[in-house]
GROMACS .gro file of C-alpha atoms in nm:
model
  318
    1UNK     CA    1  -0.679   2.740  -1.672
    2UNK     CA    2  -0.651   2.611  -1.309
    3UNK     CA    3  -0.951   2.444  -1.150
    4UNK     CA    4  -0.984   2.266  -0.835
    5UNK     CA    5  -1.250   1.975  -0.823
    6UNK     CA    6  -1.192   1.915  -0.462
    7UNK     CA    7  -1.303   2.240  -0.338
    8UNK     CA    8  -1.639   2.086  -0.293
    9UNK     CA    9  -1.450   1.801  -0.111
   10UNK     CA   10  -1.188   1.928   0.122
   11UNK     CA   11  -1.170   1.598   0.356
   12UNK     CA   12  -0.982   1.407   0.037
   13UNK     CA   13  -0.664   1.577   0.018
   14UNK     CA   14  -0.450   1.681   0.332
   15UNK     CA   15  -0.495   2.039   0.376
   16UNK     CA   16  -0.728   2.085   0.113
   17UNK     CA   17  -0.431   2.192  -0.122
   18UNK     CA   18  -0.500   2.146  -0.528
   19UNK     CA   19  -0.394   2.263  -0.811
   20UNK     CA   20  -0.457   2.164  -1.195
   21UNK     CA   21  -0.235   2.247  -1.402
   22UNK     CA   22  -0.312   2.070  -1.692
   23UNK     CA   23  -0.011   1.834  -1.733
   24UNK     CA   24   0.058   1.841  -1.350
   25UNK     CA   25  -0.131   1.828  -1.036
   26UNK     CA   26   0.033   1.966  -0.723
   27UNK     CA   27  -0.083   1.837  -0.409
   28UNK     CA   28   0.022   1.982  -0.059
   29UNK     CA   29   0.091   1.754   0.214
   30UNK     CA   30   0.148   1.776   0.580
   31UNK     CA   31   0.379   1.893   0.712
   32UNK     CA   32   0.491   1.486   0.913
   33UNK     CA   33   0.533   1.381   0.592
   34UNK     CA   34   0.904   1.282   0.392
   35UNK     CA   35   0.959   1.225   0.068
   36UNK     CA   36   1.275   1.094   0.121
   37UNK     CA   37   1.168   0.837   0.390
   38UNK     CA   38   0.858   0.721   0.201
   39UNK     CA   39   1.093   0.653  -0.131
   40UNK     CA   40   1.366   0.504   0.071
   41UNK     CA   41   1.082   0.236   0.176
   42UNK     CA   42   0.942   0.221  -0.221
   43UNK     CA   43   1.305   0.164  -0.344
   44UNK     CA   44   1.366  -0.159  -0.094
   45UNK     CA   45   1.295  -0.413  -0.344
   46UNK     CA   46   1.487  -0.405  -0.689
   47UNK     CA   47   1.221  -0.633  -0.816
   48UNK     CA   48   0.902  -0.417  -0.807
   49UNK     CA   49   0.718  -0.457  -1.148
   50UNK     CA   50   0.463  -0.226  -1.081
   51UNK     CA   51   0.644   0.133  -1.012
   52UNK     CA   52   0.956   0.239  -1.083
   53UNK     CA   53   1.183   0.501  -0.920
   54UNK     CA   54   1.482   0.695  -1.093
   55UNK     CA   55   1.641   1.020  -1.015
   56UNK     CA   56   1.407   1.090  -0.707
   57UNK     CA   57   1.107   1.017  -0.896
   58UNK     CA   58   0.851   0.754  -0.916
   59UNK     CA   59   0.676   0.642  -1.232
   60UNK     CA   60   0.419   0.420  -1.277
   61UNK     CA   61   0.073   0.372  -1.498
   62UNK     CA   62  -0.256   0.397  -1.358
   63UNK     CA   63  -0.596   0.266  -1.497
   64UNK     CA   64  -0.883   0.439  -1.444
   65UNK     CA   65  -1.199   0.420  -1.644
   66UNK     CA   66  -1.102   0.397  -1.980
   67UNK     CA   67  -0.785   0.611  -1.964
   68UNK     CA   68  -0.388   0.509  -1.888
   69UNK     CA   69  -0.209   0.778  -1.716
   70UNK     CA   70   0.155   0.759  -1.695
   71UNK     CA   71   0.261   0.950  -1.417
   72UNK     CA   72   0.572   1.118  -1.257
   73UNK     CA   73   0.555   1.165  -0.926
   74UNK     CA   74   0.815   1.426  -0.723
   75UNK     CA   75   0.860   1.659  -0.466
   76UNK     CA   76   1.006   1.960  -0.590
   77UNK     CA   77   0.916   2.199  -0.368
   78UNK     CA   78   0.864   2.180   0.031
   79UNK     CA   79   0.519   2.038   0.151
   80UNK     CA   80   0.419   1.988  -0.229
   81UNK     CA   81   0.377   1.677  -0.454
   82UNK     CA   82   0.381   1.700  -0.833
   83UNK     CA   83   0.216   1.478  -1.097
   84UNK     CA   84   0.282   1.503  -1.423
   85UNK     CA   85   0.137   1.326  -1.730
   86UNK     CA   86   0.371   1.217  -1.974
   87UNK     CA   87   0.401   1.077  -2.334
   88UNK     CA   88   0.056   1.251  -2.397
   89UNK     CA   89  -0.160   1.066  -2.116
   90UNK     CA   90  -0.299   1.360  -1.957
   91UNK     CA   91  -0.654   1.257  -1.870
   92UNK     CA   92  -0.885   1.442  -2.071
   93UNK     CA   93  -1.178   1.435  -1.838
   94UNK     CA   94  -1.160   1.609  -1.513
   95UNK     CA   95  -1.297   1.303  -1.282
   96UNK     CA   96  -1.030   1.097  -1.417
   97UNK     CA   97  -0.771   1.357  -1.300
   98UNK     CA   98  -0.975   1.418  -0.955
   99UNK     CA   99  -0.903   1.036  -0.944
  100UNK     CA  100  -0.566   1.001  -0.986
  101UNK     CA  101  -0.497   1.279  -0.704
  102UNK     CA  102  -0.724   1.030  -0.479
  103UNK     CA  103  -0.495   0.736  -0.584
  104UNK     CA  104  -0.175   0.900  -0.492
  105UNK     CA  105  -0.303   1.038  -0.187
  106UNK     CA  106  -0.440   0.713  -0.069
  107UNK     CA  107  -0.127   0.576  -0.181
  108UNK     CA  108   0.068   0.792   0.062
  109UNK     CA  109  -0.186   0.817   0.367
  110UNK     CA  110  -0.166   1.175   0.350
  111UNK     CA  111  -0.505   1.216   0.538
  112UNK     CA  112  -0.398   1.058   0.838
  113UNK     CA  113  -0.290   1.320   1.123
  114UNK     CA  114   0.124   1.139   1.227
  115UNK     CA  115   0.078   1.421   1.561
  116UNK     CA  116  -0.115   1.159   1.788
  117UNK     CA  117   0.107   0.899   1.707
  118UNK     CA  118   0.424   1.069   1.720
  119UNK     CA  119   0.313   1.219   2.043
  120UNK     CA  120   0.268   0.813   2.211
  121UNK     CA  121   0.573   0.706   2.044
  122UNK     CA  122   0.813   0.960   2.226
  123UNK     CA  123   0.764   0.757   2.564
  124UNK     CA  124   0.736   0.408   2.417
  125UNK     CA  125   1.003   0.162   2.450
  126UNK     CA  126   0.926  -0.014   2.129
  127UNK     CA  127   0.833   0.284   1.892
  128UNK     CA  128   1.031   0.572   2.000
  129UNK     CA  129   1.351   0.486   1.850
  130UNK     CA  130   1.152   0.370   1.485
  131UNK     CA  131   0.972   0.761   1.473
  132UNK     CA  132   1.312   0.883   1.504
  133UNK     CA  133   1.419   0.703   1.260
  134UNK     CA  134   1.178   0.681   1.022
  135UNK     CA  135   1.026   1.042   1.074
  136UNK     CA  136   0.793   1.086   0.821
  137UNK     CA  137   0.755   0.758   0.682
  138UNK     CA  138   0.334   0.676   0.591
  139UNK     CA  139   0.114   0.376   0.571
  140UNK     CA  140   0.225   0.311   0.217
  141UNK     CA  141  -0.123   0.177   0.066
  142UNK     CA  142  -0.200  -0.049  -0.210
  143UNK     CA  143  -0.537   0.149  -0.298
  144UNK     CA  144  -0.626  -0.112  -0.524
  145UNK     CA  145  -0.868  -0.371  -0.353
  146UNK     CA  146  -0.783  -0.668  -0.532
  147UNK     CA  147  -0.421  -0.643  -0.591
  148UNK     CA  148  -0.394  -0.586  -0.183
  149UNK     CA  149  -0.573  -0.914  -0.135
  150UNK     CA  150  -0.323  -1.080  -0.400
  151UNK     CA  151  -0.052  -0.951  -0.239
  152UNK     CA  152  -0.142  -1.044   0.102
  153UNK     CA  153  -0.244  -1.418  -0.048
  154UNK     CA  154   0.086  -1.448  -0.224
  155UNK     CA  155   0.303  -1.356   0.043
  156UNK     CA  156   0.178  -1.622   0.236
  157UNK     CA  157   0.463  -1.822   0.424
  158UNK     CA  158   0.714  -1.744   0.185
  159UNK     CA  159   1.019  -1.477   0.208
  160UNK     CA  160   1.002  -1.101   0.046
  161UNK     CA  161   1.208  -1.193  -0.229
  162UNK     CA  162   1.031  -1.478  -0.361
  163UNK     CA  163   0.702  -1.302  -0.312
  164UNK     CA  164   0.775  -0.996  -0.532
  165UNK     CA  165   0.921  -1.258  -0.797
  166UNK     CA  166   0.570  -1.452  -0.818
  167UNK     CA  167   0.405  -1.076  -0.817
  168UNK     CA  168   0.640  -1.023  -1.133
  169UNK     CA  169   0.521  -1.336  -1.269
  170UNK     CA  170   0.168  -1.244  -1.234
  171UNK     CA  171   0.153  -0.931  -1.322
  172UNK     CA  172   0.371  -0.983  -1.649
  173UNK     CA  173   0.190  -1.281  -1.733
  174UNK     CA  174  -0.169  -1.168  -1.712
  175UNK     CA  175  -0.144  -0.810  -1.670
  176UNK     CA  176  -0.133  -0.506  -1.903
  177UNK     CA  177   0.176  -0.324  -2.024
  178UNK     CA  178   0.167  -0.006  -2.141
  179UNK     CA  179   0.462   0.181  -2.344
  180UNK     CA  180   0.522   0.529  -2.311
  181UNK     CA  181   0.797   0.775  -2.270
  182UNK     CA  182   1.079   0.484  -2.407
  183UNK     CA  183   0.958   0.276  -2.100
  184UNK     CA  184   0.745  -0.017  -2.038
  185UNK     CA  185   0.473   0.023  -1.759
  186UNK     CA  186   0.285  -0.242  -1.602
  187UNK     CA  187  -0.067  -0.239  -1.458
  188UNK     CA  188  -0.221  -0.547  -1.227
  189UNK     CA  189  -0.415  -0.795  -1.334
  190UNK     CA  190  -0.771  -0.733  -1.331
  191UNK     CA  191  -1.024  -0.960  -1.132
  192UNK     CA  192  -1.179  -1.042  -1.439
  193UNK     CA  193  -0.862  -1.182  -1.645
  194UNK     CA  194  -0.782  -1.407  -1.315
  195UNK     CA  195  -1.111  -1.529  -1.278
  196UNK     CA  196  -1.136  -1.676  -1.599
  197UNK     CA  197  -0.776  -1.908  -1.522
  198UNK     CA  198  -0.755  -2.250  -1.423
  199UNK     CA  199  -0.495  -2.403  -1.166
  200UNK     CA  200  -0.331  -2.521  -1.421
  201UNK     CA  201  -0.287  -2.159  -1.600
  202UNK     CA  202  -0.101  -2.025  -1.290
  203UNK     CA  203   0.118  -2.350  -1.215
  204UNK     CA  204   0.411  -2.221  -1.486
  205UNK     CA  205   0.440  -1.925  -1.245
  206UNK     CA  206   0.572  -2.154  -0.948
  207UNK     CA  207   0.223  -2.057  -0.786
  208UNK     CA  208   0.114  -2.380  -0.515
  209UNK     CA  209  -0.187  -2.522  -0.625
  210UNK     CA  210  -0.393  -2.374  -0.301
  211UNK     CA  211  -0.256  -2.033  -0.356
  212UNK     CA  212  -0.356  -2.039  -0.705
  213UNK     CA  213  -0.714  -2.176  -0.578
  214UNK     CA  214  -0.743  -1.867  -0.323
  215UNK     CA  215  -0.636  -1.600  -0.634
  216UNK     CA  216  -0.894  -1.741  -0.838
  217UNK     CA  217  -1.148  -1.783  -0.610
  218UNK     CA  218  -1.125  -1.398  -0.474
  219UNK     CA  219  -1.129  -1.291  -0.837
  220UNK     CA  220  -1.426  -1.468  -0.918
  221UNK     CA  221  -1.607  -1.332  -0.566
  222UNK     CA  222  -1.538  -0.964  -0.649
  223UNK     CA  223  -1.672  -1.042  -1.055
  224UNK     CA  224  -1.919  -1.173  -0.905
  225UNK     CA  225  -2.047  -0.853  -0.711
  226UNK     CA  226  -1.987  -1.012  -0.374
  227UNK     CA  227  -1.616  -0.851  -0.219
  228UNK     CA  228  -1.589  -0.548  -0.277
  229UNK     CA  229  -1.329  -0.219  -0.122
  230UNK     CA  230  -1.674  -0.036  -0.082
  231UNK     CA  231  -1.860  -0.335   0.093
  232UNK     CA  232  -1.556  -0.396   0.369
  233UNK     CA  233  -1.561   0.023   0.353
  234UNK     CA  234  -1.887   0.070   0.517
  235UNK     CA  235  -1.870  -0.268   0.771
  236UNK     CA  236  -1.716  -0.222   1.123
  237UNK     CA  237  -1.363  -0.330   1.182
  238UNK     CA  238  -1.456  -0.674   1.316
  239UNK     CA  239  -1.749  -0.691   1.094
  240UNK     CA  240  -1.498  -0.688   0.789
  241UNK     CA  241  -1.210  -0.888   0.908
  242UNK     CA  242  -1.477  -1.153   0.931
  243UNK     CA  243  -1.580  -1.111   0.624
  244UNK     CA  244  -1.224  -1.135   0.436
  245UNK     CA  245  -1.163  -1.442   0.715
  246UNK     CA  246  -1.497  -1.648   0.587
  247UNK     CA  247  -1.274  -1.637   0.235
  248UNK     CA  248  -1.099  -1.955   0.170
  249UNK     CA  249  -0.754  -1.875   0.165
  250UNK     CA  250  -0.757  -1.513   0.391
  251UNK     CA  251  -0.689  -1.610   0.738
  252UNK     CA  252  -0.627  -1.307   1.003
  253UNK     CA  253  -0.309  -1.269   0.933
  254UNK     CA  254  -0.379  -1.175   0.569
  255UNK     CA  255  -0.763  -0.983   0.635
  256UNK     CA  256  -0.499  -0.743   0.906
  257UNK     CA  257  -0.256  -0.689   0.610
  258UNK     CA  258  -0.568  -0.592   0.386
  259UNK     CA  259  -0.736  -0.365   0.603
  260UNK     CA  260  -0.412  -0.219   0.671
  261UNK     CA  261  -0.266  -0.165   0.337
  262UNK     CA  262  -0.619  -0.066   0.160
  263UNK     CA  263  -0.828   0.047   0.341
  264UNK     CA  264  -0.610   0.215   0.618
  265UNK     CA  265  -0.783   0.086   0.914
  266UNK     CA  266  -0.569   0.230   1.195
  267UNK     CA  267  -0.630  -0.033   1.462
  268UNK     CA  268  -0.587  -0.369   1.206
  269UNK     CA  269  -0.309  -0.557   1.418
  270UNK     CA  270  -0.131  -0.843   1.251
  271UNK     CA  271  -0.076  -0.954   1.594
  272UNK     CA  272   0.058  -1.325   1.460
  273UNK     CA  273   0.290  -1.158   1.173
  274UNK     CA  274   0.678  -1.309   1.218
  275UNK     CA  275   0.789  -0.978   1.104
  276UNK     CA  276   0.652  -0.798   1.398
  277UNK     CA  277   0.788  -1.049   1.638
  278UNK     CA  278   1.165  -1.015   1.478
  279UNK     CA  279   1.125  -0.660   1.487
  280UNK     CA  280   1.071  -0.631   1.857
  281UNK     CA  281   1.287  -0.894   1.911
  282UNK     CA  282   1.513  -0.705   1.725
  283UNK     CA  283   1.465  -0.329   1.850
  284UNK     CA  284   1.479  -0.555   2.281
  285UNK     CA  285   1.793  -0.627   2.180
  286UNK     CA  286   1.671  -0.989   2.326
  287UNK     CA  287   1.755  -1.326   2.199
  288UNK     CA  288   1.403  -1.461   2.214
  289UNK     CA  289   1.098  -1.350   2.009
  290UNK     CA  290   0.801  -1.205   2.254
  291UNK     CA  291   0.499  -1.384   2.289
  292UNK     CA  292   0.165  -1.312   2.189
  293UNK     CA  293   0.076  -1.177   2.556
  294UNK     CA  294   0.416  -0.948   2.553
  295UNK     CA  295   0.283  -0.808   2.256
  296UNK     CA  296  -0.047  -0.756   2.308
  297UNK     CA  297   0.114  -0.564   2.645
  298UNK     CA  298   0.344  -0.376   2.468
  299UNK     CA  299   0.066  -0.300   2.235
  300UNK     CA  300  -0.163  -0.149   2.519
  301UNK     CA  301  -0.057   0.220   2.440
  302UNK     CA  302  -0.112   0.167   2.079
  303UNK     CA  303  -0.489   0.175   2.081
  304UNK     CA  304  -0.598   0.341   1.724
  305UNK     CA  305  -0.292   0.271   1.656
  306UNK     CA  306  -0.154  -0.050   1.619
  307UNK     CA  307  -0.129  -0.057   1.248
  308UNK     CA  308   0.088   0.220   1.236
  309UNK     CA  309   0.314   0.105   1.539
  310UNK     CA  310   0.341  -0.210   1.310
  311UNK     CA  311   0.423  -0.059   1.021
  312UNK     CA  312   0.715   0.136   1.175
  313UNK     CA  313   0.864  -0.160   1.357
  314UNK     CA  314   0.802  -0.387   1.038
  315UNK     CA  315   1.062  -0.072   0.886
  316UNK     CA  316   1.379  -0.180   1.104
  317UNK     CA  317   1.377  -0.531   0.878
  318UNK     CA  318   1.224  -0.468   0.567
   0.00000   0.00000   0.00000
C-alpha cells in the first residue's frame, strides 16, 4: 500500500514528490539537480568511513530513534531518487521512514531553488565558469548537528587527507558499526559517548590536546541541553554565528562551515577560508591570492548567496 506522509507537508521535499513503497522511497527532485555531479563530489575522498559508494550507488546507515536503516541510495530514473532498505531494516514505523526522506533530502539541498543562482553566475567572472562545470552540483549537508561541528573542529588547520583520517579514527573508535548486507556500516559518535572521554581517551587518535578539549566540550554543551540544531534554527544569522563563536574552540571560520553544511544558511561566508582564496586565485589565473577586500568585492553580487558561490569555487580544488 502506498502512502504519502508529506502530503500534509509539501515544503519538505522538492516538488512535493513521495512515494512509499515499502522497501523504497522515491523522491523527485528538481529538475538543477545531478546525480552524477553530486556523487562525483561524495566519491573525492577514498577514506570516507561514514558512506560508501559502489556501482553508482551510495550506502550508508542511518540512526533514527531506535531503528538502523541501511540504505541504498540511486537514481534510476530521471528527476527521481530511490531508497531502499536492505538486509531487513525497513523502518517499521512510518515517522521513522518520513525521517529518513528528510535526511536525504537535507543531505542533498534539494529544497533550495539553483535558478537565482545560476541566473547571477552566468555574468560573474568568478562563478560562471564553476556552474558550467559543476551544473547541478548541491550544498552537500551534514544534517547531523553535532557531527558538522566535529567536522568543522577537526579540520581545523590541517589538510583534507589528514582530516578524514582522524574522522576515521573517531568514528571507528567511539562510534557504532552496524553489519548488514555482507558489509560493515558506520554511524557517528553520539554527543553522549564523547562527552563522557577524557583528553587522554582521544590522544591515541593523534587528536591535539585543544582539539580534543573543543570535541569534548561541544559534546558535553549539547548533553547538556544548551547547543542545539533547533536552538541555532530559530536565531538570526548573526544571532547564531555568535552563538557557535562564544564556544571555545569554534571561531568564524568554523560557525560559517556549520551554518553552511547543517543548517544551509545561504548567506554563511567563510570569508577567511584558504580554500576560497586558492580557488579564486586559481579560477584569476593570478599568481597571488586576493585579499579580504577583493573578495568581499567580488562577493558583492553574491548576496543570499555567498555560501553557494563558495561551495562551487571550493569544487575546482577539492
Amino acid at each position: 500500500m502506498k502512502t504519502n506522509p508529506l502530503a500534509q507537508e509539501p515544503s519538505i521535499i522538492a516538488g512535493g514528490c513521495w512515494e512509499d513503497n515499502g522497501q523504497e522511497i522515491k523522491l523527485g527532485v528538481p529538475k538543477e539537480y545531478s546525480f552524477a555531479e553530486n556523487l562525483r563530489y561524495l566519491s573525492k575522498s577514498p577514506n570516507e568511513c561514514l558512506f560508501q559508494i559502489k556501482d553508482q550507488k551510495i550506502y550508508r546507515a542511518l540512526a533514527i530513534e531506535d531503528e538502523t536503516p541501511i540504505l541504498e541510495i540511486s537514481m534510476e530514473h530521471e528527476r527521481v531518487l530511490t531508497i531502499r532498505f536492505l538486509a531487513g531494516t525497513a523502518p517499521t514505523r512510518q515517522s521513522v521512514r518520513l525521517e529518513v526522506a528528510r535526511y536525504v533530502s537535507e543531505w542533498f539541498d534539494l529544497e533550495t531553488d539553483l535558478l537565482p543562482f545560476y541566473a547571477l553566475a552566468q555574468s560573474d567572472v568568478l562563478l560562471q565558469r564553476a556552474v558550467e562545470s559543476f551544473y547541478g552540483l548541491r550544498m552537500i549537508g551534514i544534517p547531523d548537528f553535532f557531527e558538522a561541528i566535529c567536522w568543522g573542529i577537526i579540520g581545523q588547520q590541517i589538510n583534507l587527507p589528514f582530516a578524514y583520517t582522524l574522522k576515521r579514527r573517531l568514528v571507528e573508535s567511539y562510534g557504532r558499526r552496524v553489519h548488514g548486507d555482507g558489509t560493515d556500516y558506520w554511524l557517528f559518535p553520539t554527543p553522549q559517548a564523547i562527552a563522557a572521554l577524557s583528553v587522554h581517551d582521544l590522544a591515541g587518535l593523534q587528536m591535539t590536546t585543544r582539539k580534543s578539549e573543543y570535541l569534548i566540550g561541544v559534546a558535553q554543551l549539547i548533553v547538556a541541553g544548551r547547543l542545539s540544531k533547533e536552538l541555532l534554527s530559530g536565531a538570526e544569522e548573526k544571532q547564531a554565528e555568535k552563538m557557535l563563536t562564544s564556544i571555545r574552540g569554534i571561531g568564524p571560520w568554523t560557525a560559517n562551515y556549520v551554518l553552511m553544511r547543517c543548517l544551509h544558511v545561504p548567506s554563511a561566508f567563510p570569508i577567511d577560508d584558504v580554500g576560497l582564496h586558492n580557488a579564486i586565485k586559481y579560477v584569476l589565473g593570478t599568481d597571488q591570492k586576493p585579499t579580504k577586500e577583493e573578495i568581499r568585492q567580488f562577493a558583492l553580487p553574491w548576496k543570499n548567496w555567498e555560501s553557494y558561490a563558495t561551495f562551487y569555487l571550493w569544487r575546482f580544488l577539492y
